[in-house]
XYZ file of C-alpha atoms in Angstrom:
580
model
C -40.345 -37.436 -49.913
C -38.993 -34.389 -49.380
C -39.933 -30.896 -48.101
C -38.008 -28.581 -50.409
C -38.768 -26.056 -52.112
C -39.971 -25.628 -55.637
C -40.083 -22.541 -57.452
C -42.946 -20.253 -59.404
C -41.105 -21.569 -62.417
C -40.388 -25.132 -62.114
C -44.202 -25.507 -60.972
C -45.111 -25.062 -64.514
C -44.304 -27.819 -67.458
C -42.450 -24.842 -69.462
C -42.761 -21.515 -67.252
C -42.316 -18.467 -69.402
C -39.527 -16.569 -69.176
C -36.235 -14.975 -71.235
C -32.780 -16.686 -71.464
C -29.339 -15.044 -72.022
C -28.348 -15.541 -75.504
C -24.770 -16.134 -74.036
C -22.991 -19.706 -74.386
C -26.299 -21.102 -75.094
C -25.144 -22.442 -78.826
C -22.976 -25.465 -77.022
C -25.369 -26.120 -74.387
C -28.594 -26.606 -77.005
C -26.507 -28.824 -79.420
C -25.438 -31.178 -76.539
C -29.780 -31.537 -75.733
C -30.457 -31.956 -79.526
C -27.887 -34.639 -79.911
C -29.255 -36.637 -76.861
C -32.527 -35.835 -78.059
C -31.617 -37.096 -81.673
C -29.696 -40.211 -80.189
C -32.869 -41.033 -78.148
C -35.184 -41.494 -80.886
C -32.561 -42.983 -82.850
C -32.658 -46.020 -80.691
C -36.265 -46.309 -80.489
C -36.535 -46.787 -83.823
C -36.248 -50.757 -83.166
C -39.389 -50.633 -81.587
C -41.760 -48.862 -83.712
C -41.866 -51.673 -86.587
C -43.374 -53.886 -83.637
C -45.904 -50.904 -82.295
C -47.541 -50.392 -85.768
C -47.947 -53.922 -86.612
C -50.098 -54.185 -82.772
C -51.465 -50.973 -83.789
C -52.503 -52.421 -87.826
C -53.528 -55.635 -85.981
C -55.096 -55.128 -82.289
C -55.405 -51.326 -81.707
C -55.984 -49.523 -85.010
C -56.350 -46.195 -83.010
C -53.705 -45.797 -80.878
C -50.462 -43.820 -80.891
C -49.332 -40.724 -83.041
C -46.071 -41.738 -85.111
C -44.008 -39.892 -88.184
C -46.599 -40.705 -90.629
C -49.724 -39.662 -89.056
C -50.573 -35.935 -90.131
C -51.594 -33.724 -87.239
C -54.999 -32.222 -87.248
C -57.236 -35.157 -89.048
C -58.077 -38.814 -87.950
C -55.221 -40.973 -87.871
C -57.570 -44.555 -89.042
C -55.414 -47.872 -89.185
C -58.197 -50.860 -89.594
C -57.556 -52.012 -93.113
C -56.759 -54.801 -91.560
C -59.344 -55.316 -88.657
C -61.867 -57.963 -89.458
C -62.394 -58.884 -85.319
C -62.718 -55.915 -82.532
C -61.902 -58.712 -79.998
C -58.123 -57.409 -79.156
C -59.596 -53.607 -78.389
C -62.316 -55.252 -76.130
C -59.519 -57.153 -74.383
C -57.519 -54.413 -74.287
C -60.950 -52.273 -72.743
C -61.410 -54.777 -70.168
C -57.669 -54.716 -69.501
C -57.668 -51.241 -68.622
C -60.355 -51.425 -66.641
C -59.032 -54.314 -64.976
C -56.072 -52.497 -63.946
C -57.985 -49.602 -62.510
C -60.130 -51.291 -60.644
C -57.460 -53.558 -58.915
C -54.678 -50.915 -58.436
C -56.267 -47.455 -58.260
C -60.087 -47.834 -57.901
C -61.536 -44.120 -58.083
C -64.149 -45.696 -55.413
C -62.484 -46.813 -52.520
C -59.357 -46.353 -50.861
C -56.544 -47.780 -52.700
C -53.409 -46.553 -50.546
C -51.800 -45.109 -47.597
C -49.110 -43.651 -45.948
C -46.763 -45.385 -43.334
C -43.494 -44.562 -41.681
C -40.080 -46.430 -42.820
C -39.514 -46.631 -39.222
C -41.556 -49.554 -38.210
C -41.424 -48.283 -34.459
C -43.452 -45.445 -35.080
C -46.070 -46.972 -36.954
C -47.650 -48.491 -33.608
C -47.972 -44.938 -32.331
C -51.852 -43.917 -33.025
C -51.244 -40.352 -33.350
C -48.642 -40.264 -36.085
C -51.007 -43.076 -37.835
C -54.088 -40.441 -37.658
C -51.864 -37.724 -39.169
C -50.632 -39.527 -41.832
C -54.096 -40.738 -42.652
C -55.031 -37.456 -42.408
C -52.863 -36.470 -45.069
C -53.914 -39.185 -47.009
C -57.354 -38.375 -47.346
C -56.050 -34.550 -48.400
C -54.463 -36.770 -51.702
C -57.141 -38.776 -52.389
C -59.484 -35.449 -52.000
C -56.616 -33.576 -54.389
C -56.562 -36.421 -57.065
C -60.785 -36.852 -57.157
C -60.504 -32.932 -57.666
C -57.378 -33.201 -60.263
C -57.866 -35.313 -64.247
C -55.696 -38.130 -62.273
C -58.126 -41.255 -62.801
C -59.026 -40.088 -66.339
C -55.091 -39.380 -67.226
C -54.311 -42.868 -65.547
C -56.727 -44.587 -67.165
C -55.320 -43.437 -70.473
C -52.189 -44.909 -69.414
C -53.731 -48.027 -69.024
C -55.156 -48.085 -72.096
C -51.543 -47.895 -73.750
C -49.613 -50.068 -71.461
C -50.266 -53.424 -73.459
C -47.909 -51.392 -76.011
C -45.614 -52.171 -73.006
C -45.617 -49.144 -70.873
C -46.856 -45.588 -70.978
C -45.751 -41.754 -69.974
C -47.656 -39.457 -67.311
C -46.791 -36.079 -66.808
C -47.484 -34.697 -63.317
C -47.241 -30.871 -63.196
C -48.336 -28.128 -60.765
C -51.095 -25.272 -61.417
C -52.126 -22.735 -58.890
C -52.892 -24.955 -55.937
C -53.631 -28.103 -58.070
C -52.333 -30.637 -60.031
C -52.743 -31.303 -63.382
C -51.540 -35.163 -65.421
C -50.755 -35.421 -68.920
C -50.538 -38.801 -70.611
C -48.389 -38.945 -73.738
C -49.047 -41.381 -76.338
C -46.552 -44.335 -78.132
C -45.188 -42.840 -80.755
C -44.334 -39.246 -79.577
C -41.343 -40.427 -76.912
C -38.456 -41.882 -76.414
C -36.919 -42.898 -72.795
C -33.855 -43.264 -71.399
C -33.197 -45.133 -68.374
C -30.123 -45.329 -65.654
C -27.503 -48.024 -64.416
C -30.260 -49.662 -62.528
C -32.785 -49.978 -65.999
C -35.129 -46.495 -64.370
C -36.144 -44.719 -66.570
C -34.290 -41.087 -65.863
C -34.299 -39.621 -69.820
C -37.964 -38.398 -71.180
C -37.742 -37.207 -75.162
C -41.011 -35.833 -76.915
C -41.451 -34.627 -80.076
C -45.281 -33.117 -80.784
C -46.477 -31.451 -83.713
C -48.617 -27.682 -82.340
C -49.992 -24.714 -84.366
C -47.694 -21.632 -84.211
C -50.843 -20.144 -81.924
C -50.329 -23.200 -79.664
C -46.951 -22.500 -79.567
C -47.749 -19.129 -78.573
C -49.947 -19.689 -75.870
C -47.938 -22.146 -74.123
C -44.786 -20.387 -74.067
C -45.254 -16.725 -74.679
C -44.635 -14.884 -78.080
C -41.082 -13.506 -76.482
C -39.661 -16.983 -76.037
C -40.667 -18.146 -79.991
C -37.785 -18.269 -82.803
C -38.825 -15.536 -85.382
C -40.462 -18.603 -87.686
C -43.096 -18.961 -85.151
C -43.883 -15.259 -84.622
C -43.831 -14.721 -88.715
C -46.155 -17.203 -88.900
C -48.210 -16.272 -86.214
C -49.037 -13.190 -87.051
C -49.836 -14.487 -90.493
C -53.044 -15.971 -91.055
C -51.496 -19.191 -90.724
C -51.360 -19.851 -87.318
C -53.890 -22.010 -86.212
C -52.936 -24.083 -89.660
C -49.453 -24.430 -89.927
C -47.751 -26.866 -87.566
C -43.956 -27.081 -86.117
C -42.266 -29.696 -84.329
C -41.970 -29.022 -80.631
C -39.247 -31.132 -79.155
C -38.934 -31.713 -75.086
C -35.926 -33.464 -73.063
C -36.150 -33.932 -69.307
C -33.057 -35.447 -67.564
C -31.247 -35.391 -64.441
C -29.403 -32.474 -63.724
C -25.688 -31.936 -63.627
C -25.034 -29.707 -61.437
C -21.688 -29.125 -61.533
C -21.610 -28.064 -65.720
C -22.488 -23.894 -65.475
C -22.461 -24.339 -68.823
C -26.160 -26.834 -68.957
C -29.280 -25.050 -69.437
C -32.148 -26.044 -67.478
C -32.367 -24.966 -63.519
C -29.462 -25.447 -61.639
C -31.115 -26.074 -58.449
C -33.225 -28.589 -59.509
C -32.093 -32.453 -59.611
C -34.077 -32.655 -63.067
C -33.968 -30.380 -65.859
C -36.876 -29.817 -68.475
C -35.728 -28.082 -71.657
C -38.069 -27.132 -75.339
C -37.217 -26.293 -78.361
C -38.753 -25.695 -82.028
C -37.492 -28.458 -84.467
C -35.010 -26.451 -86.973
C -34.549 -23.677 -85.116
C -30.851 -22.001 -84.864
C -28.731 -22.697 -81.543
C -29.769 -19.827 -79.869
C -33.418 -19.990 -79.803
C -34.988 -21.738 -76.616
C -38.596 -21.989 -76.275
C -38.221 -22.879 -72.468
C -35.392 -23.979 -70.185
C -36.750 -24.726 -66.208
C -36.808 -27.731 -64.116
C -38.398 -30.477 -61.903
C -37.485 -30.970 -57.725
C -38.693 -34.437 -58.319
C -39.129 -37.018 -61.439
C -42.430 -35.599 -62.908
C -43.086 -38.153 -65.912
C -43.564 -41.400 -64.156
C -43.572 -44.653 -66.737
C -45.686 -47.444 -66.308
C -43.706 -50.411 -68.240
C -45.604 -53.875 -67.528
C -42.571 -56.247 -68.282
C -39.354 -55.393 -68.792
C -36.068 -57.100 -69.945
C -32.857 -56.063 -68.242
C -31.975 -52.825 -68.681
C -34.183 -52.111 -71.358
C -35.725 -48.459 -71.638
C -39.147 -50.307 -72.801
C -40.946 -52.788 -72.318
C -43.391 -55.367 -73.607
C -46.655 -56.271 -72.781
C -50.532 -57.561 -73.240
C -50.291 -56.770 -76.965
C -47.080 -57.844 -77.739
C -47.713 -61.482 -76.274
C -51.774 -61.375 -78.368
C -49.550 -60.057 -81.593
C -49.489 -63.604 -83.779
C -52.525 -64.185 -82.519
C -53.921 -61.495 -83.507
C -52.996 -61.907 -86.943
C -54.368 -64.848 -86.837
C -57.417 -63.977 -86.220
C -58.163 -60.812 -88.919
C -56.681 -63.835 -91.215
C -59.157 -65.697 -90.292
C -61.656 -63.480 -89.734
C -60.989 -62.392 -93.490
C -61.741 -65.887 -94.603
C -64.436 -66.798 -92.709
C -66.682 -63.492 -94.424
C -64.852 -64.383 -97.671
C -65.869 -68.101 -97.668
C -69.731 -66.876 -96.042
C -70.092 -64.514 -99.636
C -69.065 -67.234 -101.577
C -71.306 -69.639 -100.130
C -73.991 -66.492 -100.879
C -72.987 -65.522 -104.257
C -70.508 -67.761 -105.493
C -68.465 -66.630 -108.708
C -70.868 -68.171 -111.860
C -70.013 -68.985 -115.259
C -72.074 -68.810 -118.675
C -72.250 -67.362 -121.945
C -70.234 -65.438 -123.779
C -73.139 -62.993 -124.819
C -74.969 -62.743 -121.268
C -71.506 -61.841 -119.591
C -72.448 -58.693 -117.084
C -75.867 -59.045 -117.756
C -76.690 -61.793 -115.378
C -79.465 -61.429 -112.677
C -78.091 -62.629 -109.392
C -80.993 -61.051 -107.398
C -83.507 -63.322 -105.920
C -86.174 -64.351 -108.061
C -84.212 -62.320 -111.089
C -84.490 -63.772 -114.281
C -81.697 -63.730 -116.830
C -83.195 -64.722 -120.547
C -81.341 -67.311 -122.360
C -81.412 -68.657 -126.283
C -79.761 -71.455 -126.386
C -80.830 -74.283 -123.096
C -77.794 -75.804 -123.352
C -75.484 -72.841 -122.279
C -76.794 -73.189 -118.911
C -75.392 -70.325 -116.051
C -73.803 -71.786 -113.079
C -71.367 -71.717 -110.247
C -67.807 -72.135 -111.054
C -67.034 -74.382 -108.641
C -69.513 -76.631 -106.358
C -68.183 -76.914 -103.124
C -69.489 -76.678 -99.723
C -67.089 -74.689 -97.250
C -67.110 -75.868 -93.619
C -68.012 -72.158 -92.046
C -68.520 -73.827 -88.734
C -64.864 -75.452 -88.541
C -63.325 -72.031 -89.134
C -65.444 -70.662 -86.659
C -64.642 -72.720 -84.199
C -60.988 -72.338 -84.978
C -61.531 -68.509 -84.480
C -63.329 -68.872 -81.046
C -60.145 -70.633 -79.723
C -58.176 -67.918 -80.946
C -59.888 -65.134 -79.343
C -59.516 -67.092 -76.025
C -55.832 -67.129 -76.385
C -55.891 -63.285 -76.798
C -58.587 -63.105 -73.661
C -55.995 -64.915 -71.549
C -53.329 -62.733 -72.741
C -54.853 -59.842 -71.449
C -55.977 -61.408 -68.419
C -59.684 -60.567 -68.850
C -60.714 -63.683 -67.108
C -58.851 -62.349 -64.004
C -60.103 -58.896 -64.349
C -63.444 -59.816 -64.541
C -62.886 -61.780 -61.341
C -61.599 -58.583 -59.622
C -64.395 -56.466 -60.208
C -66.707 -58.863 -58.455
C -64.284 -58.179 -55.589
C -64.640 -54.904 -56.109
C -68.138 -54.647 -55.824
C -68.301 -57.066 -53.222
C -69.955 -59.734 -54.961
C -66.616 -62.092 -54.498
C -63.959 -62.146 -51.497
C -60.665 -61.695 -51.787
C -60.406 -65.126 -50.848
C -62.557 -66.631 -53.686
C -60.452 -64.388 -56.247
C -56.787 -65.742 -54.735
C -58.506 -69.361 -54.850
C -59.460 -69.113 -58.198
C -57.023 -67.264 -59.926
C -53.810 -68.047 -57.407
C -51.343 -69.057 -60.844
C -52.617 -65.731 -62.737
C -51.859 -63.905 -59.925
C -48.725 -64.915 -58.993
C -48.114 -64.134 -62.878
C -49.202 -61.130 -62.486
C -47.237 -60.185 -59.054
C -44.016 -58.240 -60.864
C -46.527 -56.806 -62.926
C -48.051 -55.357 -60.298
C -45.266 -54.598 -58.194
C -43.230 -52.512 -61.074
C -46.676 -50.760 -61.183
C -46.220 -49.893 -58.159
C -42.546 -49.151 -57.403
C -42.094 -47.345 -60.807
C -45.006 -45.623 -61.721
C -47.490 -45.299 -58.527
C -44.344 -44.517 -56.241
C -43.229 -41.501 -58.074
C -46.986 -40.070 -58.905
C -47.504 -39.942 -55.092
C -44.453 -38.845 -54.355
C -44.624 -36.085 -56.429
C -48.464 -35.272 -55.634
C -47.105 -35.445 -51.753
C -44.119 -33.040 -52.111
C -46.264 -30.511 -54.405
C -49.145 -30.585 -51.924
C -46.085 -30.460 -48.542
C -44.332 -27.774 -50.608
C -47.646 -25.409 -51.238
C -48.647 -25.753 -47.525
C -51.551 -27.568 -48.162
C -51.292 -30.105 -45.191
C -52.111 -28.886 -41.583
C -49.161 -28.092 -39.337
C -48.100 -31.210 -37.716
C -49.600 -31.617 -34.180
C -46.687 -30.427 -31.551
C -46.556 -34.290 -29.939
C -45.707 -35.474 -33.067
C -43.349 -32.787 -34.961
C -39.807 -34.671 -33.337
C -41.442 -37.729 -34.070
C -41.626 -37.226 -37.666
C -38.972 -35.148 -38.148
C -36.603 -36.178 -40.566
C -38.434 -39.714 -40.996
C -38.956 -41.221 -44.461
C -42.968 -41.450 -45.710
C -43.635 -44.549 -46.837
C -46.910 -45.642 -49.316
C -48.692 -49.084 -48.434
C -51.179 -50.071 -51.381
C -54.877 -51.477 -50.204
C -56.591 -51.594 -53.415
C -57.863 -54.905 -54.884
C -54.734 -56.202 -56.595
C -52.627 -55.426 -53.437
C -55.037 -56.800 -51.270
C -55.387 -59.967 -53.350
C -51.505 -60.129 -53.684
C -51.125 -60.508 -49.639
C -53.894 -62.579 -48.668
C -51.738 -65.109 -47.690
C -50.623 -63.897 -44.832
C -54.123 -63.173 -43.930
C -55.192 -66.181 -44.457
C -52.788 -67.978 -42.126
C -54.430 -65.651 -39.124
C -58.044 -66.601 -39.985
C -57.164 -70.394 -40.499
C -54.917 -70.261 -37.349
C -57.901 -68.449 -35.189
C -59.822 -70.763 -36.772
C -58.374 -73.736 -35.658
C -58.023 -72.366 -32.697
C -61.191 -72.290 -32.004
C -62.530 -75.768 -33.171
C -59.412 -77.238 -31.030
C -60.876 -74.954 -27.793
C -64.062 -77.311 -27.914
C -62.172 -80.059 -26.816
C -59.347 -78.435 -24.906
C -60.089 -74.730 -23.406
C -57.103 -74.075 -21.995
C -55.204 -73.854 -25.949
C -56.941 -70.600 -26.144
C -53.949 -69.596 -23.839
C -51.542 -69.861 -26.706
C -52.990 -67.740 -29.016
C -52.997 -63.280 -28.439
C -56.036 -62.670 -29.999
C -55.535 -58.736 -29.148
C -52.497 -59.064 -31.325
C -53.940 -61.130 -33.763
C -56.453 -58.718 -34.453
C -54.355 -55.347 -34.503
C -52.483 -57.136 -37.230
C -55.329 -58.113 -38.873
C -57.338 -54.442 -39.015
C -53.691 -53.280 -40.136
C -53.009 -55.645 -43.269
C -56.475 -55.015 -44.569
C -55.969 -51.069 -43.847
C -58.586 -50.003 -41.824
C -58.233 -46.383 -41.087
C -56.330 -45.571 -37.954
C -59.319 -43.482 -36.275
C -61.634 -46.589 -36.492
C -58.745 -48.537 -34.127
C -57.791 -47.659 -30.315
C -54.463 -47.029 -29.623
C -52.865 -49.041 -27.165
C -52.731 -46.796 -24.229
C -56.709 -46.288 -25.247
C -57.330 -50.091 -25.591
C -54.942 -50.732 -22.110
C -57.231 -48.106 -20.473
C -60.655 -49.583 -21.559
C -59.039 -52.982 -20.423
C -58.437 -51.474 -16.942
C -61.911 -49.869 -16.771
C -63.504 -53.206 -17.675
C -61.690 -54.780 -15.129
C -62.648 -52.092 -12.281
C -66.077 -52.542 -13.560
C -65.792 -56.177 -13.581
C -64.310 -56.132 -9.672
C -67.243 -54.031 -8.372
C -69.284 -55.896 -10.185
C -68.708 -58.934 -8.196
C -68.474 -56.746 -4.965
C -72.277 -55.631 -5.314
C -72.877 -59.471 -6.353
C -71.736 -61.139 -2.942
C -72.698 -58.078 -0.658
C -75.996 -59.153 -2.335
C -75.399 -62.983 -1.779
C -74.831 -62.123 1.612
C -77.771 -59.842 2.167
C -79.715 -62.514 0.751
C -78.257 -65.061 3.239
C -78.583 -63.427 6.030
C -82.136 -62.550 6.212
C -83.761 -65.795 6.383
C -81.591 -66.069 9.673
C -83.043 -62.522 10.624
C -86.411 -64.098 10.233
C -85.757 -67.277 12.177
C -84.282 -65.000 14.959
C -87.451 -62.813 15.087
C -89.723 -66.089 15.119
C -88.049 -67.266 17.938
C -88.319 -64.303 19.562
C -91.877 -64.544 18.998
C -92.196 -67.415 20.550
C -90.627 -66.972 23.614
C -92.478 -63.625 24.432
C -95.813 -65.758 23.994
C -95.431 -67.335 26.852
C -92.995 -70.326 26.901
C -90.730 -70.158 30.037
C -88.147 -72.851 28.937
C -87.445 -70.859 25.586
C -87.338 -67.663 27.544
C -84.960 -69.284 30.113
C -82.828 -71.004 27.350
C -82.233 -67.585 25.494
C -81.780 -65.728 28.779
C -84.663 -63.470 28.948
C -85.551 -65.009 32.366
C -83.071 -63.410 35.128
């Protein structure tokens, strides 16, 4: 993360603003033939995406032959809602377990491990993490990422992240409207988009001044709030050293739009990003492939399947119900199939009946179907899901989940950590540097400015999944204390080899307790010290008492025998020298 600074215009996803008609010819054709190329490769993909969106997720996406501005409805072929309920309880799975809107589901460490013991850099940066937490309850983030969720069994899905005023504002994109790009190392780097908006949209996104003349015409027509044109959108890395790019040269990323159609020297927007602002969640991912697969792609055959079946089960129930009959020429169409109808006939012999007698096993197919849908259910992991929002609500421990579900979640551990190093790294990255660069953090305390100065933030993840994920190591301190402690009952002295103050700070730490609930260690040395100053006088007062308390039945016996010699008894008084 890093403190730089971002300009008025690159805070923006467009900015408004004029360009110099100058050279820009070359530099737009280069963007429009990466663009182009983009899209030209993702067309490979979108045969799969419509046939999960025609056989699990009717709903979903916006592609070429969707018309803007009406209901896009692909179900001809859903007989069974069962795939959109998995995918429901998917998204909500993945929520819950990796960023809960209800608890505390990350927070910031050092890279340098050193500094991480020291309690007031801890209670800054967890300072600064509630400020994010605060900043994304404020912001659309859980609604946005939720969205996301909801497409990632397509195999990953876009989120914007852009600035506004002293807030930040996410935009998910849907499959269908992008194409990626990714680098040598399979990141994605290259973000295409291609959106159909009303000429008024248009307007009032990036200014009437920045518009090719088909826009404005239009506009001030009375066809702007019905006509649409096609809004195209590359972000990319910068280069720097070409004066001839458009885009902001002092940015590493450049964001460029552009009105389908229109000549070369009509830009709708040219700015750009200090940090990678569209984030892509991908849930598995083959080499150095710019997309990737996921819940719905491994429920697909299933899936058809099961509207297959679903289509024959309701076909073979209305046949049972009103099979297909056969009769007389001269009562065809006027037969009575209502109950208790009555269809007159002349002749007895030309009886009307069912054209085939056959009883159809309903119950077989059922069956059949039920162990269908479970095959989709364990595709999307909703047994595992489920599990996690007991944990969530505190009705399981984290412990009973990793028990029960340790295979699925060790399948699911490169899900979660590309989750996490692709998608969740970069959105709080972002949200950190936009919130650093607008001076919404408190000045660092002076102790702890050279401390932090120059060091590397780091983000540790404490929600469900992550906690689930690294139970194991917590595990191995309660089982070791554990034994510890049944071995002590026989042996005391083997408490010795165990430093339970240790084994507790690493404890509280792995399960991320905030650091103003734990003592430092100066704090915790100093308490230590007191206790033992405490303890010391303690046992002081105790045998100054002990003594007290032994010395005055010899007081007493002393006085008695003085007593007794003053009443009278010479040889006592002689034998204790009171007789000179």
């Amino acid at each position: 993360m890093r403190p730089n600074i971002e300009t008025e215009l690159a805070r923006s996803p467009t900015g408004s603003t004029k360009f110099k008609k100058a050279n820009i010819v070359q530099q737009k054709s280069k963007l429009v033939q990466r663009h182009a190329a983009l899209f030209r490769t993702r067309q490979r993909w979108l045969d799969i995406w419509k046939d999960i969106r025609d056989n699990e997720l009717p709903y979903d996406g916006m592609f070429d032959d969707d018309q803007p501005g009406k209901p896009n409805l692909h179900d001809d072929n859903i007989y069974n809602t069962m795939p959109g309920e998995c995918r429901s309880i998917f998204a909500a799975g993945i929520q819950s377990g990796l960023t809960p809107p209800s608890r505390k589901w990350f927070r910031y460490t050092l890279a340098d491990m050193t500094l991480n013991d020291n309690m007031t850099v801890k209670r800054v940066l967890d300072q600064r993490c509630d400020i994010t937490e605060y900043i994304l309850a404020r912001s659309n983030f859980y609604n946005a990422v939720h969205t996301v969720y909801m497409e990632l069994p397509f195999g990953q899905a876009p989120l914007g992240i852009f600035a506004s005023g002293r807030g930040i504002t996410f935009v998910p994109y849907t499959i269908g409207t992008y194409a990626l790009g990714t680098n040598a190392q399979g990141l994605v780097n290259t973000f295409a988009r291609k959106v159909k908006m009303t000429a008024s949209q248009i307007v009032g996104k990036f200014g009437l001044d920045n518009c090719p003349q088909s826009v404005r015409d239009v506009y001030r027509s009375n066809n702007g709030y019905s006509t649409y044109f096609t809004v195209c959108w590359l972000v990319e890395e910068n280069d720097k050293d070409n004066p001839d790019e458009l885009g902001n040269k002092k940015m590493p990323f450049r964001s460029v739009y552009w009105v389908e159609g229109s000549n070369d020297q009509e830009v709708l927007a040219a700015t750009g990003f200090e940090e990678w602002a569209i984030p892509v969640a991908r849930y598995d991912v083959k080499g150095l492939e710019e997309y990737g697969v996921g819940p719905a792609w491994y429920a697909l055959q299933d899936s058809r399947m099961l509207q297959k079946m679903e289509y024959d089960s309701a076909m073979a129930t209305e046949l049972g119900i009103k099979p297909p009959m056969q009769g007389p020429t001269d009562l065809a169409h006027r037969i009575n199939l209502f109950p208790g109808g009555y269809t007159p006939n002349l002749d007895p012999n030309n009886a009307i009946r069912p054209l085939f007698q056959g009883q159809l096993d309903i119950g077989t197919l059922d069956q059949k179907i039920v162990r269908v849908e479970d095959r989709i259910k364990r595709a999307y992991s909703t047994d595992l899901f489920m599990m996690l929002d007991q944990l969530d609500r505190g009705q399981m421990t984290a412990q009973e989940v990793m028990a029960r579900n340790q295979e699925k979640l060790q399948q699911l551990g490169p899900v979660v950590e590309r989750l996490q190093s692709e998608f969740l790294n970069l959105i709080l990255d972002r949200v950190y540097n936009i919130l650093d660069r607008n001076h919404v953090f408190p000045p660092l305390p002076e102790e702890v400015q050279d401390l932090m100065d120059g060091q590397e933030i780091k983000i540790e993840y404490l929600s469900p999944l992550a906690q689930a994920q690294k139970m194991s190591g917590l595990t191995a301190i309660e089982q070791g204390l554990a034994f510890v402690g049944q071995t002590a009952q026989l042996d005391p002295r083997v408490v010795n080899r165990v430093d339970f103050s240790d084994a507790v700070a690493k404890y509280l730490d792995r399960i991320g307790v905030p650091a103003t609930m734990v003592r430092s260690e100066d704090e915790y040395q100093q308490i230590l010290e007191q206790q033992q100053k405490a303890e010391e006088a303690a046992q002081q007062q105790a045998m100054a008492a002990q003594q007290a308390q032994q010395a005055a039945p010899l007081a007493q016996a002393a006085k008695n025998l003085t007593d007794a010699a003053n009443d009278g008894n010479p040889a006592l008084r002689e034998w204790m020298g009171m007789e000179t």
